[in-house]
Amino acid sequence: MGYIKGIDISNNDGQVDFSKIANDGVQYVYLKATEGKSFKDSYMDGFYNGAKAQGLKLGSYHFLVGTSSPEEQAQNFYIKIKDYSWDLVPMMDIETNFDGLSDYVVRFINAFKQLSPLQLGIYSYTGFIDYISDISETIKGMPFWEANYNNNPWSLKDNFFTNRIGHQYTETGVISGVNCNCDVNSFTEGVLLNNTSKSGQWITNDKGQWWYKHDDGSYTTNGWEYINGKWYMFDSQGWMLYDWKQDGNGYWYYLGDSQDGSMKSGWLLKNSKWFYLADNGQMLVGWQKIKNNWYYFYEDGTMAVGWFKDTKGNSYLTYSTGELITNIDIYRYHFDKDGHPNKL
């Protein structure tokens, strides 16, 4: 098994130089996204863009606290990370003990599952996981990133987690491009989002409903699962959902037909109407720039064609393709760079 060098950084690390970081052999970077119900790391956006520009693979993490509900915290995390293209499993950082910790962990997992199709992982210390051992049966199979500062990558004792994908082996590492000592990690490729699918088989009943049975007999309910390179959503009984479905955060997804069910992205033609689904499957509304062209989508997701008004009451005109008309004199109007029409 090959191991990959990685770091994790936050606002505490200040400004960094990702070109130097990449040249120091780092391939994977975790960014702090949120903490509690309201804190959002203001450095994350800049870190994300700088690291992506160097071809580094990125993940995000949330620091769990006991001062706000896990549902509010999952919402904060999801809102912060949902519009980015991540490569690594998002992590819940568990390192603060408080009354009801195990209950918080389970509730955060369930809340995040209803909000996002992404597989969630857990980060914690070797000496801390005893505090959550009472829920070991629930969390043991989740991707686990273990902190143990023995300065000896992967020299770790077994514990109840069965899917360890990372070892944070020092907090005083020296990495070119980072101006202070930082956490250094060794990861397996199991931390990659496209490597987190559980093996199993599809099973159908006499009504044509489908469910996905894992090899251990378990199955996903009330959430998303990544199966053989595609995302699927399952209801409270574990049946695969299809057609248009809305998640717990109000976003709409198109999941194909009853024999498919996989989440779609990109352009979608349904009932002679065009829709556009983001890379994460969410149906887009309002103004959207797609391949350098502007389009407008009504609240029901349908693309505007011809003359239309946006939510501010401004009038615009599109070509038959839905592309906004700009910078041209046509149809007895001058359309400026923003598409505003003025009669000639």
Short mmCIF file of C-alpha atoms in Angstrom, two decimals:
data_model
loop_
_atom_site.label_atom_id
_atom_site.label_comp_id
_atom_site.label_asym_id
_atom_site.label_seq_id
_atom_site.Cartn_x
_atom_site.Cartn_y
_atom_site.Cartn_z
CA MET A 1 0.00 0.00 0.00
CA GLY A 2 1.36 3.43 -0.94
CA TYR A 3 1.24 6.36 1.45
CA ILE A 4 0.75 10.03 0.57
CA LYS A 5 2.19 13.00 2.45
CA GLY A 6 -0.35 15.56 3.63
CA ILE A 7 -0.81 18.55 5.91
CA ASP A 8 -3.78 20.22 7.57
CA ILE A 9 -3.95 23.98 8.01
CA SER A 10 -6.26 26.69 9.32
CA ASN A 11 -6.31 30.41 10.04
CA ASN A 12 -3.77 29.70 12.80
CA ASP A 13 -1.11 29.01 10.16
CA GLY A 14 -1.39 32.43 8.51
CA GLN A 15 -0.29 32.95 4.92
CA VAL A 16 1.31 29.99 3.16
CA ASP A 17 3.03 29.38 -0.20
CA PHE A 18 1.43 26.40 -1.91
CA SER A 19 4.02 26.18 -4.69
CA LYS A 20 6.69 25.55 -2.04
CA ILE A 21 4.36 23.17 -0.18
CA ALA A 22 3.84 21.13 -3.36
CA ASN A 23 7.59 21.06 -4.04
CA ASP A 24 8.11 19.66 -0.53
CA GLY A 25 6.27 16.50 -1.52
CA VAL A 26 2.88 17.34 -0.05
CA GLN A 27 -0.03 16.03 -2.16
CA TYR A 28 -3.04 16.15 0.17
CA VAL A 29 -4.19 19.19 2.17
CA TYR A 30 -6.99 19.41 4.73
CA LEU A 31 -8.47 22.85 5.41
CA LYS A 32 -10.40 23.89 8.49
CA ALA A 33 -13.86 24.97 7.35
CA THR A 34 -15.99 25.51 10.44
CA GLU A 35 -16.33 25.20 14.21
CA GLY A 36 -19.56 25.11 16.20
CA LYS A 37 -22.70 26.55 14.69
CA SER A 38 -21.37 29.85 13.33
CA PHE A 39 -17.58 30.03 12.97
CA LYS A 40 -16.33 29.83 9.38
CA ASP A 41 -12.60 29.94 8.74
CA SER A 42 -11.98 33.06 6.65
CA TYR A 43 -8.70 31.63 5.30
CA MET A 44 -10.32 28.59 3.72
CA ASP A 45 -11.28 30.23 0.41
CA GLY A 46 -7.78 31.57 -0.23
CA PHE A 47 -6.18 28.30 0.84
CA TYR A 48 -8.53 26.37 -1.45
CA ASN A 49 -7.72 28.46 -4.54
CA GLY A 50 -3.98 28.47 -3.86
CA ALA A 51 -3.80 24.71 -3.33
CA LYS A 52 -5.99 23.89 -6.35
CA ALA A 53 -3.72 26.04 -8.54
CA GLN A 54 -0.83 23.73 -7.58
CA GLY A 55 -2.80 20.56 -8.32
CA LEU A 56 -3.06 19.50 -4.69
CA LYS A 57 -5.96 17.34 -3.52
CA LEU A 58 -8.15 18.97 -0.89
CA GLY A 59 -10.43 18.06 1.98
CA SER A 60 -12.19 20.00 4.74
CA TYR A 61 -12.96 19.48 8.41
CA HIS A 62 -15.35 20.68 11.10
CA PHE A 63 -14.32 21.09 14.76
CA LEU A 64 -17.11 19.65 16.95
CA VAL A 65 -18.00 21.50 20.16
CA GLY A 66 -20.61 21.01 22.86
CA THR A 67 -21.97 24.58 22.96
CA SER A 68 -24.42 24.27 20.05
CA SER A 69 -26.54 21.47 18.65
CA PRO A 70 -24.91 18.98 16.27
CA GLU A 71 -27.66 19.67 13.72
CA GLU A 72 -26.75 23.38 13.67
CA GLN A 73 -23.07 22.48 13.40
CA ALA A 74 -23.66 20.08 10.49
CA GLN A 75 -25.62 22.82 8.74
CA ASN A 76 -22.77 25.31 9.28
CA PHE A 77 -20.24 22.83 7.88
CA TYR A 78 -22.38 21.93 4.88
CA ILE A 79 -23.11 25.54 3.94
CA LYS A 80 -19.40 26.38 4.05
CA ILE A 81 -18.18 23.48 1.89
CA LYS A 82 -21.08 22.74 -0.47
CA ASP A 83 -20.00 24.92 -3.40
CA TYR A 84 -16.46 23.56 -3.68
CA SER A 85 -15.04 20.58 -5.53
CA TRP A 86 -13.42 18.38 -2.89
CA ASP A 87 -11.12 15.42 -3.42
CA LEU A 88 -10.87 14.05 0.12
CA VAL A 89 -13.45 12.76 2.59
CA PRO A 90 -14.83 15.61 4.77
CA MET A 91 -13.94 15.10 8.42
CA MET A 92 -15.57 15.69 11.79
CA ASP A 93 -12.80 16.65 14.24
CA ILE A 94 -13.58 15.11 17.66
CA GLU A 95 -11.09 16.11 20.35
CA THR A 96 -13.10 17.96 23.01
CA ASN A 97 -14.95 15.97 25.66
CA PHE A 98 -18.28 17.17 27.03
CA ASP A 99 -21.51 15.70 28.38
CA GLY A 100 -23.42 13.87 25.67
CA LEU A 101 -20.45 13.70 23.28
CA SER A 102 -21.35 10.32 21.77
CA ASP A 103 -24.93 11.44 21.17
CA TYR A 104 -23.60 14.59 19.46
CA VAL A 105 -21.38 12.52 17.18
CA VAL A 106 -24.21 10.28 16.01
CA ARG A 107 -26.58 13.21 15.52
CA PHE A 108 -23.97 15.15 13.54
CA ILE A 109 -23.41 12.12 11.29
CA ASN A 110 -27.15 11.74 10.65
CA ALA A 111 -27.68 15.46 10.04
CA PHE A 112 -24.77 15.68 7.59
CA LYS A 113 -25.98 12.57 5.78
CA GLN A 114 -29.32 14.28 5.09
CA LEU A 115 -27.60 17.43 3.83
CA SER A 116 -24.79 16.09 1.68
CA PRO A 117 -24.03 13.11 -0.56
CA LEU A 118 -20.40 13.12 0.63
CA GLN A 119 -19.09 10.32 2.84
CA LEU A 120 -18.12 11.70 6.26
CA GLY A 121 -15.01 10.65 8.17
CA ILE A 122 -13.77 11.06 11.75
CA TYR A 123 -10.55 12.63 13.06
CA SER A 124 -9.47 12.06 16.65
CA TYR A 125 -6.56 11.21 18.92
CA THR A 126 -5.46 7.73 19.94
CA GLY A 127 -5.97 8.62 23.59
CA PHE A 128 -9.35 10.25 23.02
CA ILE A 129 -11.38 7.59 21.21
CA ASP A 130 -12.23 5.80 24.46
CA TYR A 131 -14.70 8.65 25.06
CA ILE A 132 -16.69 7.51 22.01
CA SER A 133 -16.17 3.76 22.35
CA ASP A 134 -19.82 3.32 23.43
CA ILE A 135 -20.87 4.07 19.82
CA SER A 136 -18.12 1.95 18.24
CA GLU A 137 -20.62 -0.25 16.39
CA THR A 138 -22.07 2.84 14.71
CA ILE A 139 -18.82 4.53 13.68
CA LYS A 140 -16.22 1.76 13.40
CA GLY A 141 -16.46 1.47 9.61
CA MET A 142 -16.17 5.20 8.91
CA PRO A 143 -12.94 6.58 7.40
CA PHE A 144 -10.74 7.30 10.43
CA TRP A 145 -7.86 9.78 10.57
CA GLU A 146 -5.86 9.16 13.74
CA ALA A 147 -3.62 11.66 15.54
CA ASN A 148 -0.73 10.07 17.41
CA TYR A 149 2.45 12.15 17.66
CA ASN A 150 4.97 9.31 17.72
CA ASN A 151 6.91 10.70 14.72
CA ASN A 152 6.70 7.25 13.16
CA PRO A 153 4.10 7.10 10.35
CA TRP A 154 1.68 4.18 10.65
CA SER A 155 3.24 2.80 13.82
CA LEU A 156 -0.19 2.51 15.42
CA LYS A 157 -1.94 -0.06 17.58
CA ASP A 158 -5.26 -1.55 16.53
CA ASN A 159 -8.48 -0.02 17.87
CA PHE A 160 -12.18 -0.43 17.14
CA PHE A 161 -11.97 1.56 13.89
CA THR A 162 -11.65 -0.75 10.89
CA ASN A 163 -11.04 1.84 8.14
CA ARG A 164 -8.02 3.92 9.19
CA ILE A 165 -7.02 6.12 6.27
CA GLY A 166 -4.67 8.67 7.85
CA HIS A 167 -2.04 9.11 10.56
CA GLN A 168 -1.19 12.58 11.87
CA TYR A 169 2.23 11.70 13.25
CA THR A 170 3.57 15.11 14.30
CA GLU A 171 2.31 18.57 15.19
CA THR A 172 5.74 20.16 14.91
CA GLY A 173 6.53 19.35 11.31
CA VAL A 174 8.61 21.64 9.12
CA ILE A 175 7.12 22.15 5.66
CA SER A 176 8.52 24.54 3.07
CA GLY A 177 5.98 27.30 2.44
CA VAL A 178 4.49 27.15 5.95
CA ASN A 179 5.98 29.75 8.28
CA CYS A 180 5.40 27.82 11.50
CA ASN A 181 5.47 24.24 12.69
CA CYS A 182 2.47 22.37 11.37
CA ASP A 183 0.66 19.04 11.48
CA VAL A 184 2.08 16.48 9.05
CA ASN A 185 0.17 13.39 8.00
CA SER A 186 0.49 10.18 6.07
CA PHE A 187 -2.62 9.10 4.18
CA THR A 188 -3.76 6.10 2.18
CA GLU A 189 -5.77 6.49 -1.02
CA GLY A 190 -8.79 5.47 1.05
CA VAL A 191 -9.14 9.15 1.99
CA LEU A 192 -10.11 9.96 -1.60
CA LEU A 193 -13.82 10.49 -2.12
CA ASN A 194 -13.94 8.20 -5.15
CA ASN A 195 -12.44 5.35 -3.11
CA THR A 196 -15.06 5.25 -0.36
CA SER A 197 -17.67 3.01 -1.96
CA LYS A 198 -18.82 0.01 0.08
CA SER A 199 -19.05 -3.28 -1.77
CA GLY A 200 -22.45 -4.95 -2.00
CA GLN A 201 -25.23 -5.82 -4.41
CA TRP A 202 -28.42 -4.28 -5.75
CA ILE A 203 -31.64 -6.10 -4.82
CA THR A 204 -35.16 -5.45 -6.13
CA ASN A 205 -38.63 -6.51 -4.98
CA ASP A 206 -41.73 -7.45 -6.94
CA LYS A 207 -42.78 -3.77 -7.00
CA GLY A 208 -39.63 -2.76 -8.85
CA GLN A 209 -38.11 -0.97 -5.84
CA TRP A 210 -34.35 -1.19 -5.41
CA TRP A 211 -32.08 -1.23 -2.34
CA TYR A 212 -28.32 -1.74 -1.97
CA LYS A 213 -27.24 -4.46 0.44
CA HIS A 214 -23.69 -4.14 1.77
CA ASP A 215 -21.62 -7.26 2.14
CA ASP A 216 -22.06 -7.04 5.92
CA GLY A 217 -25.87 -6.99 5.54
CA SER A 218 -26.29 -3.29 6.34
CA TYR A 219 -27.85 -0.68 4.05
CA THR A 220 -28.12 3.09 3.85
CA THR A 221 -31.27 4.91 5.00
CA ASN A 222 -32.22 8.60 4.95
CA GLY A 223 -29.18 9.69 3.00
CA TRP A 224 -26.70 9.41 0.18
CA GLU A 225 -24.30 6.64 -0.79
CA TYR A 226 -21.52 6.51 -3.37
CA ILE A 227 -21.78 3.22 -5.31
CA ASN A 228 -19.55 2.21 -8.21
CA GLY A 229 -18.72 5.78 -9.19
CA LYS A 230 -22.23 7.22 -8.82
CA TRP A 231 -24.28 8.89 -6.05
CA TYR A 232 -27.64 7.50 -4.93
CA MET A 233 -30.22 8.73 -2.39
CA PHE A 234 -32.17 6.35 -0.16
CA ASP A 235 -35.36 6.86 1.87
CA SER A 236 -36.08 6.01 5.52
CA GLN A 237 -36.60 2.33 4.66
CA GLY A 238 -33.54 2.05 2.45
CA TRP A 239 -35.30 2.14 -0.92
CA MET A 240 -33.50 3.91 -3.76
CA LEU A 241 -35.14 7.21 -4.67
CA TYR A 242 -35.51 8.48 -8.24
CA ASP A 243 -36.93 11.38 -10.29
CA TRP A 244 -36.80 14.84 -8.67
CA LYS A 245 -36.05 14.78 -4.93
CA GLN A 246 -35.43 17.54 -2.40
CA ASP A 247 -32.87 17.13 0.39
CA GLY A 248 -33.13 18.32 3.99
CA ASN A 249 -31.61 21.68 3.09
CA GLY A 250 -34.15 22.49 0.37
CA TYR A 251 -31.97 21.67 -2.66
CA TRP A 252 -33.41 19.71 -5.57
CA TYR A 253 -31.65 16.82 -7.35
CA TYR A 254 -32.58 14.74 -10.37
CA LEU A 255 -32.01 11.02 -9.76
CA GLY A 256 -32.92 9.42 -13.07
CA ASP A 257 -35.72 6.88 -13.48
CA SER A 258 -36.83 3.88 -11.43
CA GLN A 259 -34.24 1.64 -13.10
CA ASP A 260 -31.36 4.09 -12.72
CA GLY A 261 -31.59 6.39 -9.67
CA SER A 262 -28.09 7.85 -9.97
CA MET A 263 -27.59 11.56 -9.31
CA LYS A 264 -27.27 13.62 -12.49
CA SER A 265 -25.19 16.71 -13.20
CA GLY A 266 -24.82 19.16 -16.07
CA TRP A 267 -27.54 20.00 -18.59
CA LEU A 268 -30.85 18.16 -18.25
CA LEU A 269 -33.80 18.24 -20.68
CA LYS A 270 -37.11 17.28 -19.08
CA ASN A 271 -40.55 17.83 -20.61
CA SER A 272 -39.05 20.14 -23.25
CA LYS A 273 -37.52 22.35 -20.53
CA TRP A 274 -33.83 22.78 -19.81
CA PHE A 275 -32.32 22.60 -16.31
CA TYR A 276 -28.74 22.80 -15.11
CA LEU A 277 -27.41 20.65 -12.28
CA ALA A 278 -24.15 21.56 -10.55
CA ASP A 279 -21.29 19.07 -10.18
CA ASN A 280 -22.70 18.20 -6.75
CA GLY A 281 -26.09 17.51 -8.35
CA GLN A 282 -27.93 20.55 -7.01
CA MET A 283 -30.45 22.19 -9.35
CA LEU A 284 -29.32 25.76 -9.99
CA VAL A 285 -31.58 28.82 -10.02
CA GLY A 286 -31.04 32.49 -10.79
CA TRP A 287 -28.08 33.80 -12.79
CA GLN A 288 -25.46 31.19 -13.67
CA LYS A 289 -22.27 31.49 -15.73
CA ILE A 290 -21.70 28.26 -17.63
CA LYS A 291 -18.68 27.93 -19.93
CA ASN A 292 -18.30 31.72 -20.14
CA ASN A 293 -21.96 32.30 -21.07
CA TRP A 294 -24.69 33.67 -18.80
CA TYR A 295 -28.02 31.91 -18.33
CA TYR A 296 -31.00 32.57 -16.11
CA PHE A 297 -33.03 29.87 -14.35
CA TYR A 298 -36.42 30.46 -12.74
CA GLU A 299 -37.19 29.36 -9.19
CA ASP A 300 -38.50 26.02 -10.51
CA GLY A 301 -35.13 25.46 -12.22
CA THR A 302 -36.29 25.93 -15.81
CA MET A 303 -34.04 27.94 -18.10
CA ALA A 304 -35.32 31.27 -19.39
CA VAL A 305 -35.61 31.56 -23.18
CA GLY A 306 -36.54 34.73 -25.08
CA TRP A 307 -37.62 37.84 -23.18
CA PHE A 308 -37.78 37.48 -19.40
CA LYS A 309 -37.51 39.45 -16.17
CA ASP A 310 -35.24 38.52 -13.27
CA THR A 311 -36.24 38.79 -9.60
CA LYS A 312 -35.27 42.48 -9.60
CA GLY A 313 -37.69 43.21 -12.43
CA ASN A 314 -34.99 43.85 -15.07
CA SER A 315 -35.74 42.73 -18.61
CA TYR A 316 -33.34 40.63 -20.68
CA LEU A 317 -33.34 38.60 -23.89
CA THR A 318 -31.69 35.29 -24.68
CA TYR A 319 -30.93 33.41 -27.87
CA SER A 320 -32.91 30.23 -28.48
CA THR A 321 -30.12 28.37 -26.68
CA GLY A 322 -30.82 30.32 -23.49
CA GLU A 323 -27.53 32.21 -23.72
CA LEU A 324 -27.90 35.85 -22.64
CA ILE A 325 -27.59 38.36 -25.49
CA THR A 326 -24.82 40.90 -24.78
CA ASN A 327 -22.61 43.41 -26.62
CA ILE A 328 -24.62 43.57 -29.83
CA ASP A 329 -27.22 45.55 -31.77
CA ILE A 330 -30.01 43.20 -32.75
CA TYR A 331 -33.80 43.12 -32.98
CA ARG A 332 -33.79 46.96 -32.87
CA TYR A 333 -32.11 46.98 -29.47
CA HIS A 334 -28.62 47.63 -28.23
CA PHE A 335 -27.62 45.09 -25.58
CA ASP A 336 -24.75 46.22 -23.36
CA LYS A 337 -22.09 43.99 -21.75
CA ASP A 338 -24.49 43.07 -18.94
CA GLY A 339 -27.37 42.28 -21.29
CA HIS A 340 -29.41 45.40 -20.52
CA PRO A 341 -31.51 46.36 -23.59
CA ASN A 342 -31.89 49.89 -24.96
CA LYS A 343 -34.15 50.60 -27.91
CA LEU A 344 -32.37 51.96 -30.98
#
